[in-house]
Amino acid sequence: MGACWSNRIKAETPSHTEVNSKNVSRDGKNLSSSSGKTSSFSLPPTPRSEGEILQSSNLKNFSFSDLKTATRNFRPDSVLGEGGFGSVFKGWVDEHSLTASRPGTGMVIAVKRLNQEGFQGHKEWLTEINYLGQLYHPNLVKLIGYCLEDEHRLLVYEFMPRGSMENHLFRRGSHFQPLSWSLRMKIALGAAKGLAFLHSAEPKVIYRDFKTSNILLDSNYNAKLSDFGLARDGPTGDKSHVSTRVMGTYGYAAPEYLATGHLTAKSDIYSFGVVLLEMLSGRRAIDKNRPSGEHNLVEWAKPYLMNKRRIFRVLDPRLEGQYSLPQAQRSAALALQCLAMEPKCRPDMDEVVKELEQFQDSRNMRKKAQKEHHGKGHFHSNVRRTSYPRPSASPLRG
């Protein structure tokens, strides 16, 4: 599990918002097909009591003493990340008995320790157990267990060695090399499959906090969604939405949700569009260090995305030469569809998965064709790669 922390929006009513700092991270049996269409499954009705949630989950109940030993007494050099929720520590347990083991032996785990911040923190802790104690999918991070002992509340997850997508996209330095175009598309597909799985539940599970810091990566860059503290059951029966106080992260939350507090699966799809745009551009959703007019990524990028000849101004210059023009145009078009102002105009996650799978299929076909040509001694690329100049610093023109 990596570090995944960001500013979250909180509001008692849809018309009043304030900023809080928060965070967080899970895998399992594949209950969906790998294709665009996801099989549905049913969750127990909510709300359920704390006792019902803890008793019904297939999770290990760790003792606080065991987790102290596993993390070497929560030593500072074991910290993987920190945020409003608390700190995440690296630890080790025996992979069979799940008892604490010596550092460097057994199975690596990530232990999230809740700050003593009252009811809201406990509520999010319990929400994670409620969903991740029941949901199993290759693109959700696996929750192994929890600890509830006196005032201590902890969650134990599988360890995600490559940390968060956020770190790989936005941090500079030798430890974080720029992600290639193909890896970004692979991660986008994995994250989309995770969301599609949640939306296939009955009732739907609305993630509500989809962002790059909540997409964690295993050693092979397989994406897994983390942090279910804000997840909610979707509308049931003839209801079109769930009314709730506004919570999430600035820059990622859908505009209609911010304005009304009405939550639907389409809210998640808007957030996916923001993240896909971050992947394409290498820019943060909100960045006050950018020049005036470029602080909000969606507002700045949309005019370029709507013009096929100007898409290159949005694309990350570190990706130059790694994609074809049609690839760039299709990816930009998908992001634009997800960011539609009207929720009904946004695609479903199954449709998003199908489109991203087609990207992968076309790329695999090109690679196969290239290998065949190479084997015959007359290799040449079937796709002409397009090199784009860096976008100029000139103001945006219509």
Short mmCIF file of C-alpha atoms in Angstrom, two decimals:
data_model
loop_
_atom_site.label_atom_id
_atom_site.label_comp_id
_atom_site.label_asym_id
_atom_site.label_seq_id
_atom_site.Cartn_x
_atom_site.Cartn_y
_atom_site.Cartn_z
CA MET A 1 0.00 0.00 0.00
CA GLY A 2 1.38 3.40 -0.83
CA ALA A 3 0.93 6.91 0.40
CA CYS A 4 -2.37 8.30 -0.73
CA TRP A 5 -3.46 11.55 0.85
CA SER A 6 -5.32 14.59 -0.39
CA ASN A 7 -7.70 17.39 0.45
CA ARG A 8 -11.28 16.20 0.83
CA ILE A 9 -14.44 18.20 0.57
CA LYS A 10 -16.82 18.00 3.51
CA ALA A 11 -20.11 19.77 3.97
CA GLU A 12 -23.06 19.58 6.31
CA THR A 13 -25.31 20.80 3.49
CA PRO A 14 -24.73 20.93 -0.27
CA SER A 15 -24.43 24.72 -0.11
CA HIS A 16 -21.62 24.83 2.44
CA THR A 17 -18.23 23.22 1.93
CA GLU A 18 -14.97 23.18 3.83
CA VAL A 19 -11.62 21.46 3.27
CA ASN A 20 -10.30 18.63 5.40
CA SER A 21 -7.16 16.58 4.89
CA LYS A 22 -7.75 12.79 4.61
CA ASN A 23 -6.59 9.55 3.02
CA VAL A 24 -5.70 5.61 2.09
CA SER A 25 -6.20 1.21 0.32
CA ARG A 26 -7.23 -4.01 -1.24
CA ASP A 27 -7.80 -7.89 -4.37
CA GLY A 28 -9.40 -11.25 -4.44
CA LYS A 29 -11.67 -13.53 -6.39
CA ASN A 30 -12.76 -12.19 -9.74
CA LEU A 31 -16.53 -11.86 -9.60
CA SER A 32 -16.66 -10.10 -12.97
CA SER A 33 -15.67 -10.94 -16.48
CA SER A 34 -12.53 -9.33 -17.87
CA SER A 35 -14.52 -7.84 -20.69
CA GLY A 36 -16.56 -4.67 -20.65
CA LYS A 37 -19.70 -6.31 -19.24
CA THR A 38 -19.49 -6.99 -15.51
CA SER A 39 -21.51 -9.64 -13.69
CA SER A 40 -23.74 -8.37 -10.89
CA PHE A 41 -23.81 -9.48 -7.27
CA SER A 42 -25.78 -8.57 -4.18
CA LEU A 43 -24.67 -6.92 -0.96
CA PRO A 44 -26.48 -7.18 2.38
CA PRO A 45 -28.82 -4.26 3.03
CA THR A 46 -27.35 -1.25 4.77
CA PRO A 47 -27.14 0.42 7.18
CA ARG A 48 -26.04 -2.45 9.38
CA SER A 49 -24.92 -2.24 13.00
CA GLU A 50 -21.25 -2.20 13.94
CA GLY A 51 -21.58 -5.69 15.41
CA GLU A 52 -23.20 -7.08 12.27
CA ILE A 53 -20.48 -5.60 10.05
CA LEU A 54 -17.59 -6.93 12.15
CA GLN A 55 -19.14 -10.37 12.63
CA SER A 56 -20.11 -10.92 9.00
CA SER A 57 -16.81 -9.92 7.41
CA ASN A 58 -14.31 -12.61 6.40
CA LEU A 59 -11.49 -10.66 7.99
CA LYS A 60 -8.97 -11.42 10.72
CA ASN A 61 -9.46 -9.60 14.01
CA PHE A 62 -5.89 -8.63 14.93
CA SER A 63 -4.82 -7.76 18.46
CA PHE A 64 -3.15 -4.40 18.97
CA SER A 65 -0.13 -6.20 20.43
CA ASP A 66 0.26 -8.28 17.24
CA LEU A 67 0.23 -5.19 15.04
CA LYS A 68 2.70 -3.38 17.31
CA THR A 69 5.09 -6.32 16.85
CA ALA A 70 4.43 -6.60 13.10
CA THR A 71 5.29 -2.90 12.56
CA ARG A 72 8.19 -2.83 15.05
CA ASN A 73 6.15 -0.73 17.47
CA PHE A 74 5.00 1.63 14.68
CA ARG A 75 8.52 2.91 14.18
CA PRO A 76 8.87 6.13 12.16
CA ASP A 77 11.05 4.39 9.58
CA SER A 78 8.15 1.98 8.91
CA VAL A 79 5.82 4.77 7.77
CA LEU A 80 4.56 4.39 4.20
CA GLY A 81 2.35 7.46 4.21
CA GLU A 82 0.48 9.94 6.36
CA GLY A 83 -2.74 11.91 6.14
CA GLY A 84 -5.82 13.15 7.94
CA PHE A 85 -6.94 9.58 8.72
CA GLY A 86 -3.64 8.72 10.38
CA SER A 87 -0.46 6.94 9.33
CA VAL A 88 0.18 3.80 7.27
CA PHE A 89 2.99 1.51 8.42
CA LYS A 90 4.84 -1.34 6.77
CA GLY A 91 4.74 -4.63 8.67
CA TRP A 92 5.30 -8.37 8.39
CA VAL A 93 3.11 -11.35 9.30
CA ASP A 94 3.27 -15.09 8.75
CA GLU A 95 1.33 -15.72 5.54
CA HIS A 96 -0.50 -18.74 6.98
CA SER A 97 -1.26 -17.87 10.61
CA LEU A 98 -1.17 -14.07 10.08
CA THR A 99 0.74 -13.71 13.35
CA ALA A 100 3.53 -11.12 13.57
CA SER A 101 6.86 -12.22 12.09
CA ARG A 102 10.38 -10.83 12.02
CA PRO A 103 11.03 -7.90 9.66
CA GLY A 104 11.89 -9.18 6.21
CA THR A 105 10.21 -12.56 6.72
CA GLY A 106 6.72 -13.76 5.87
CA MET A 107 4.16 -11.57 4.10
CA VAL A 108 4.47 -7.79 3.84
CA ILE A 109 1.39 -5.86 4.98
CA ALA A 110 0.29 -2.24 5.23
CA VAL A 111 -1.24 -1.18 8.56
CA LYS A 112 -3.36 1.97 8.71
CA ARG A 113 -3.74 3.42 12.19
CA LEU A 114 -6.67 5.73 12.84
CA ASN A 115 -6.06 9.08 14.51
CA GLN A 116 -8.28 9.67 17.53
CA GLU A 117 -10.51 12.19 15.76
CA GLY A 118 -13.95 11.15 16.85
CA PHE A 119 -17.06 9.78 15.20
CA GLN A 120 -16.34 10.62 11.55
CA GLY A 121 -13.02 8.76 11.52
CA HIS A 122 -14.62 5.73 13.17
CA LYS A 123 -17.48 5.85 10.67
CA GLU A 124 -15.09 5.78 7.70
CA TRP A 125 -13.08 2.98 9.34
CA LEU A 126 -16.28 0.94 9.68
CA THR A 127 -17.37 1.76 6.10
CA GLU A 128 -14.12 0.31 4.75
CA ILE A 129 -14.72 -2.93 6.67
CA ASN A 130 -18.35 -3.05 5.52
CA TYR A 131 -17.43 -2.94 1.82
CA LEU A 132 -13.99 -4.53 1.68
CA GLY A 133 -15.06 -7.33 3.99
CA GLN A 134 -17.46 -8.40 1.23
CA LEU A 135 -15.98 -7.19 -2.07
CA TYR A 136 -13.32 -9.26 -3.84
CA HIS A 137 -11.90 -8.32 -7.20
CA PRO A 138 -8.40 -8.16 -8.78
CA ASN A 139 -8.72 -4.39 -9.10
CA LEU A 140 -9.65 -3.70 -5.47
CA VAL A 141 -6.93 -3.73 -2.83
CA LYS A 142 -7.38 -6.62 -0.43
CA LEU A 143 -8.33 -5.86 3.17
CA ILE A 144 -6.85 -8.63 5.34
CA GLY A 145 -8.14 -7.63 8.75
CA TYR A 146 -8.77 -4.98 11.37
CA CYS A 147 -8.14 -4.15 15.02
CA LEU A 148 -10.72 -2.69 17.42
CA GLU A 149 -9.25 -2.64 20.90
CA ASP A 150 -9.95 0.08 23.47
CA GLU A 151 -9.39 3.37 21.62
CA HIS A 152 -7.30 1.73 18.88
CA ARG A 153 -8.72 1.31 15.37
CA LEU A 154 -6.51 -0.12 12.63
CA LEU A 155 -6.92 -1.69 9.19
CA VAL A 156 -4.56 -4.25 7.65
CA TYR A 157 -4.13 -4.45 3.86
CA GLU A 158 -2.04 -6.25 1.31
CA PHE A 159 1.14 -4.31 0.58
CA MET A 160 1.28 -2.51 -2.76
CA PRO A 161 4.99 -2.22 -3.61
CA ARG A 162 4.78 0.51 -6.25
CA GLY A 163 2.65 2.84 -4.17
CA SER A 164 0.12 5.22 -5.66
CA MET A 165 -0.49 6.38 -9.20
CA GLU A 166 -0.22 9.92 -7.87
CA ASN A 167 3.43 9.44 -6.95
CA HIS A 168 4.36 8.06 -10.36
CA LEU A 169 2.54 10.81 -12.24
CA PHE A 170 3.55 13.87 -10.28
CA ARG A 171 6.68 13.22 -8.23
CA ARG A 172 10.05 13.88 -9.78
CA GLY A 173 13.28 12.09 -9.00
CA SER A 174 15.19 8.90 -9.70
CA HIS A 175 12.79 6.77 -7.65
CA PHE A 176 9.79 7.75 -9.79
CA GLN A 177 10.46 7.49 -13.52
CA PRO A 178 7.79 8.88 -15.89
CA LEU A 179 5.19 6.24 -16.70
CA SER A 180 5.07 5.22 -20.36
CA TRP A 181 1.95 5.64 -22.49
CA SER A 182 1.28 1.89 -22.47
CA LEU A 183 1.56 1.67 -18.67
CA ARG A 184 -0.79 4.61 -18.23
CA MET A 185 -3.38 2.94 -20.44
CA LYS A 186 -2.92 -0.36 -18.58
CA ILE A 187 -3.48 1.39 -15.25
CA ALA A 188 -6.50 3.28 -16.60
CA LEU A 189 -8.06 -0.02 -17.73
CA GLY A 190 -7.45 -1.71 -14.38
CA ALA A 191 -8.94 1.19 -12.44
CA ALA A 192 -11.94 1.27 -14.81
CA LYS A 193 -12.55 -2.44 -14.22
CA GLY A 194 -12.54 -1.84 -10.47
CA LEU A 195 -15.16 0.91 -10.79
CA ALA A 196 -17.25 -1.18 -13.21
CA PHE A 197 -17.26 -4.00 -10.67
CA LEU A 198 -18.53 -1.66 -7.94
CA HIS A 199 -21.24 -0.30 -10.22
CA SER A 200 -22.38 -3.84 -11.05
CA ALA A 201 -23.39 -4.55 -7.43
CA GLU A 202 -27.03 -4.63 -6.38
CA PRO A 203 -27.44 -2.01 -5.07
CA LYS A 204 -24.61 -0.19 -6.84
CA VAL A 205 -21.64 0.88 -4.77
CA ILE A 206 -20.69 4.50 -5.47
CA TYR A 207 -17.00 4.98 -4.72
CA ARG A 208 -17.20 8.77 -4.27
CA ASP A 209 -13.46 9.44 -3.95
CA PHE A 210 -11.86 8.24 -7.20
CA LYS A 211 -8.49 9.98 -7.64
CA THR A 212 -4.87 9.17 -8.50
CA SER A 213 -3.80 8.83 -4.84
CA ASN A 214 -6.42 6.08 -4.35
CA ILE A 215 -5.16 4.01 -7.28
CA LEU A 216 -2.42 1.74 -5.92
CA LEU A 217 -0.02 -0.34 -8.01
CA ASP A 218 1.42 -3.79 -7.45
CA SER A 219 4.84 -4.85 -8.67
CA ASN A 220 3.50 -5.36 -12.22
CA TYR A 221 1.66 -2.01 -12.32
CA ASN A 222 -1.72 -3.65 -11.93
CA ALA A 223 -4.11 -1.00 -10.59
CA LYS A 224 -6.20 -1.55 -7.46
CA LEU A 225 -8.69 0.87 -5.93
CA SER A 226 -8.19 1.81 -2.29
CA ASP A 227 -9.88 3.89 0.41
CA PHE A 228 -13.55 3.00 0.70
CA GLY A 229 -14.22 5.27 3.66
CA LEU A 230 -16.53 7.50 1.61
CA ALA A 231 -18.25 4.76 -0.41
CA ARG A 232 -22.05 4.67 -0.40
CA ASP A 233 -24.79 2.37 -1.61
CA GLY A 234 -26.37 3.78 -4.76
CA PRO A 235 -30.07 4.52 -5.28
CA THR A 236 -32.55 1.65 -5.16
CA GLY A 237 -36.03 1.11 -6.61
CA ASP A 238 -37.30 4.07 -8.58
CA LYS A 239 -34.91 6.54 -6.95
CA SER A 240 -32.58 8.37 -9.33
CA HIS A 241 -29.97 9.44 -6.79
CA VAL A 242 -28.81 9.34 -3.18
CA SER A 243 -28.99 12.61 -1.25
CA THR A 244 -25.94 13.07 0.94
CA ARG A 245 -23.68 15.76 2.29
CA VAL A 246 -20.92 16.62 -0.13
CA MET A 247 -17.71 14.70 0.51
CA GLY A 248 -14.84 13.94 -1.82
CA THR A 249 -11.83 15.79 -3.21
CA TYR A 250 -11.65 19.20 -4.88
CA GLY A 251 -11.03 18.91 -8.62
CA TYR A 252 -12.47 15.39 -8.87
CA ALA A 253 -16.06 15.75 -7.65
CA ALA A 254 -18.79 16.00 -10.30
CA PRO A 255 -20.31 19.50 -10.67
CA GLU A 256 -23.92 18.35 -10.14
CA TYR A 257 -22.91 16.56 -6.93
CA LEU A 258 -21.17 19.68 -5.62
CA ALA A 259 -24.20 21.80 -6.46
CA THR A 260 -26.99 19.55 -5.13
CA GLY A 261 -25.53 16.73 -3.03
CA HIS A 262 -27.26 14.27 -5.39
CA LEU A 263 -24.97 11.24 -5.77
CA THR A 264 -25.15 8.73 -8.63
CA ALA A 265 -22.80 6.29 -10.36
CA LYS A 266 -22.29 9.02 -12.99
CA SER A 267 -20.51 11.04 -10.28
CA ASP A 268 -17.78 8.37 -10.24
CA ILE A 269 -17.55 8.50 -14.04
CA TYR A 270 -16.87 12.23 -13.97
CA SER A 271 -14.06 11.58 -11.46
CA PHE A 272 -12.69 8.88 -13.77
CA GLY A 273 -12.60 11.45 -16.59
CA VAL A 274 -10.54 13.79 -14.39
CA VAL A 275 -8.07 11.02 -13.57
CA LEU A 276 -7.79 9.95 -17.21
CA LEU A 277 -7.05 13.57 -18.09
CA GLU A 278 -4.35 13.65 -15.40
CA MET A 279 -2.81 10.53 -16.95
CA LEU A 280 -2.85 12.03 -20.43
CA SER A 281 -1.49 15.41 -19.38
CA GLY A 282 0.79 14.66 -16.44
CA ARG A 283 -0.89 17.59 -14.66
CA ARG A 284 -2.74 17.66 -11.35
CA ALA A 285 -6.50 18.24 -11.27
CA ILE A 286 -5.89 21.37 -9.19
CA ASP A 287 -2.49 23.05 -9.31
CA LYS A 288 -2.15 26.60 -7.98
CA ASN A 289 1.49 26.66 -9.10
CA ARG A 290 0.44 26.75 -12.74
CA PRO A 291 0.01 30.07 -14.60
CA SER A 292 -3.26 31.92 -14.22
CA GLY A 293 -5.99 30.17 -16.22
CA GLU A 294 -4.37 26.74 -15.81
CA HIS A 295 -5.08 26.07 -12.12
CA ASN A 296 -8.09 23.86 -12.85
CA LEU A 297 -7.09 21.09 -15.27
CA VAL A 298 -10.58 20.33 -16.63
CA GLU A 299 -11.44 23.97 -17.30
CA TRP A 300 -8.08 24.57 -18.99
CA ALA A 301 -8.00 21.36 -21.07
CA LYS A 302 -11.58 21.08 -22.33
CA PRO A 303 -11.26 23.59 -25.20
CA TYR A 304 -8.19 21.72 -26.48
CA LEU A 305 -9.85 18.30 -26.15
CA MET A 306 -12.73 19.44 -28.32
CA ASN A 307 -10.38 20.28 -31.20
CA LYS A 308 -8.55 17.28 -32.68
CA ARG A 309 -5.76 19.47 -34.04
CA ARG A 310 -5.04 20.99 -30.63
CA ILE A 311 -5.10 17.88 -28.44
CA PHE A 312 -1.30 17.77 -28.40
CA ARG A 313 -1.29 20.90 -26.21
CA VAL A 314 -2.78 18.83 -23.38
CA LEU A 315 -0.60 15.73 -23.70
CA ASP A 316 2.33 15.14 -21.35
CA PRO A 317 5.51 16.11 -23.26
CA ARG A 318 7.32 13.21 -21.55
CA LEU A 319 5.17 10.87 -23.69
CA GLU A 320 6.36 12.30 -27.00
CA GLY A 321 6.72 9.60 -29.66
CA GLN A 322 5.02 6.86 -27.61
CA TYR A 323 1.55 7.07 -29.15
CA SER A 324 -0.12 7.53 -32.50
CA LEU A 325 -2.39 10.45 -33.31
CA PRO A 326 -5.51 8.20 -33.45
CA GLN A 327 -4.63 6.80 -29.99
CA ALA A 328 -4.33 10.29 -28.57
CA GLN A 329 -7.59 11.40 -30.17
CA ARG A 330 -9.57 8.39 -28.92
CA SER A 331 -8.20 8.75 -25.39
CA ALA A 332 -9.00 12.45 -25.34
CA ALA A 333 -12.50 11.79 -26.68
CA LEU A 334 -13.13 9.24 -23.92
CA ALA A 335 -12.00 11.69 -21.24
CA LEU A 336 -14.25 14.36 -22.72
CA GLN A 337 -17.27 12.02 -22.69
CA CYS A 338 -16.69 11.19 -19.02
CA LEU A 339 -16.43 14.91 -18.22
CA ALA A 340 -19.75 15.82 -19.84
CA MET A 341 -21.62 18.41 -17.77
CA GLU A 342 -24.87 16.47 -18.17
CA PRO A 343 -24.58 13.20 -16.19
CA LYS A 344 -26.81 11.32 -18.67
CA CYS A 345 -24.32 12.10 -21.45
CA ARG A 346 -21.50 10.29 -19.64
CA PRO A 347 -20.88 6.64 -20.57
CA ASP A 348 -21.38 3.77 -18.13
CA MET A 349 -18.23 2.20 -16.68
CA ASP A 350 -18.83 -0.97 -18.72
CA GLU A 351 -18.62 1.18 -21.86
CA VAL A 352 -15.44 2.84 -20.60
CA VAL A 353 -13.86 -0.57 -19.94
CA LYS A 354 -14.83 -1.77 -23.43
CA GLU A 355 -13.24 1.28 -25.06
CA LEU A 356 -10.01 0.94 -23.04
CA GLU A 357 -9.84 -2.78 -23.86
CA GLN A 358 -10.05 -1.89 -27.55
CA PHE A 359 -7.03 0.40 -27.03
CA GLN A 360 -5.14 -2.57 -25.56
CA ASP A 361 -6.27 -4.96 -28.32
CA SER A 362 -5.19 -2.61 -31.11
CA ARG A 363 -1.82 -2.07 -29.41
CA ASN A 364 -1.27 -5.84 -29.02
CA MET A 365 -2.16 -6.40 -32.68
CA ARG A 366 0.39 -3.80 -33.75
CA LYS A 367 3.08 -5.39 -31.58
CA LYS A 368 2.32 -8.83 -33.04
CA ALA A 369 2.47 -7.48 -36.59
CA GLN A 370 5.78 -5.77 -35.86
CA LYS A 371 7.27 -9.02 -34.52
CA GLU A 372 6.13 -10.93 -37.61
CA HIS A 373 7.64 -8.35 -39.96
CA HIS A 374 10.83 -8.33 -37.90
CA GLY A 375 11.04 -12.13 -38.11
CA LYS A 376 10.77 -11.95 -41.90
CA GLY A 377 13.71 -9.59 -42.05
CA HIS A 378 11.87 -6.50 -43.26
CA PHE A 379 10.61 -4.86 -40.10
CA HIS A 380 8.82 -1.61 -40.34
CA SER A 381 6.28 0.04 -38.04
CA ASN A 382 2.64 -0.18 -39.07
CA VAL A 383 1.81 2.97 -37.19
CA ARG A 384 3.41 6.27 -37.82
CA ARG A 385 4.31 7.81 -34.47
CA THR A 386 3.62 11.47 -34.15
CA SER A 387 6.05 13.82 -32.44
CA TYR A 388 4.45 16.93 -31.09
CA PRO A 389 6.17 20.15 -30.05
CA ARG A 390 5.81 21.38 -26.49
CA PRO A 391 2.72 23.55 -26.02
CA SER A 392 3.61 27.23 -26.13
CA ALA A 393 3.01 29.45 -23.14
CA SER A 394 0.76 31.71 -25.22
CA PRO A 395 -2.73 32.35 -23.82
CA LEU A 396 -5.56 30.07 -24.88
CA ARG A 397 -7.30 31.25 -28.03
CA GLY A 398 -10.62 30.16 -29.44
#
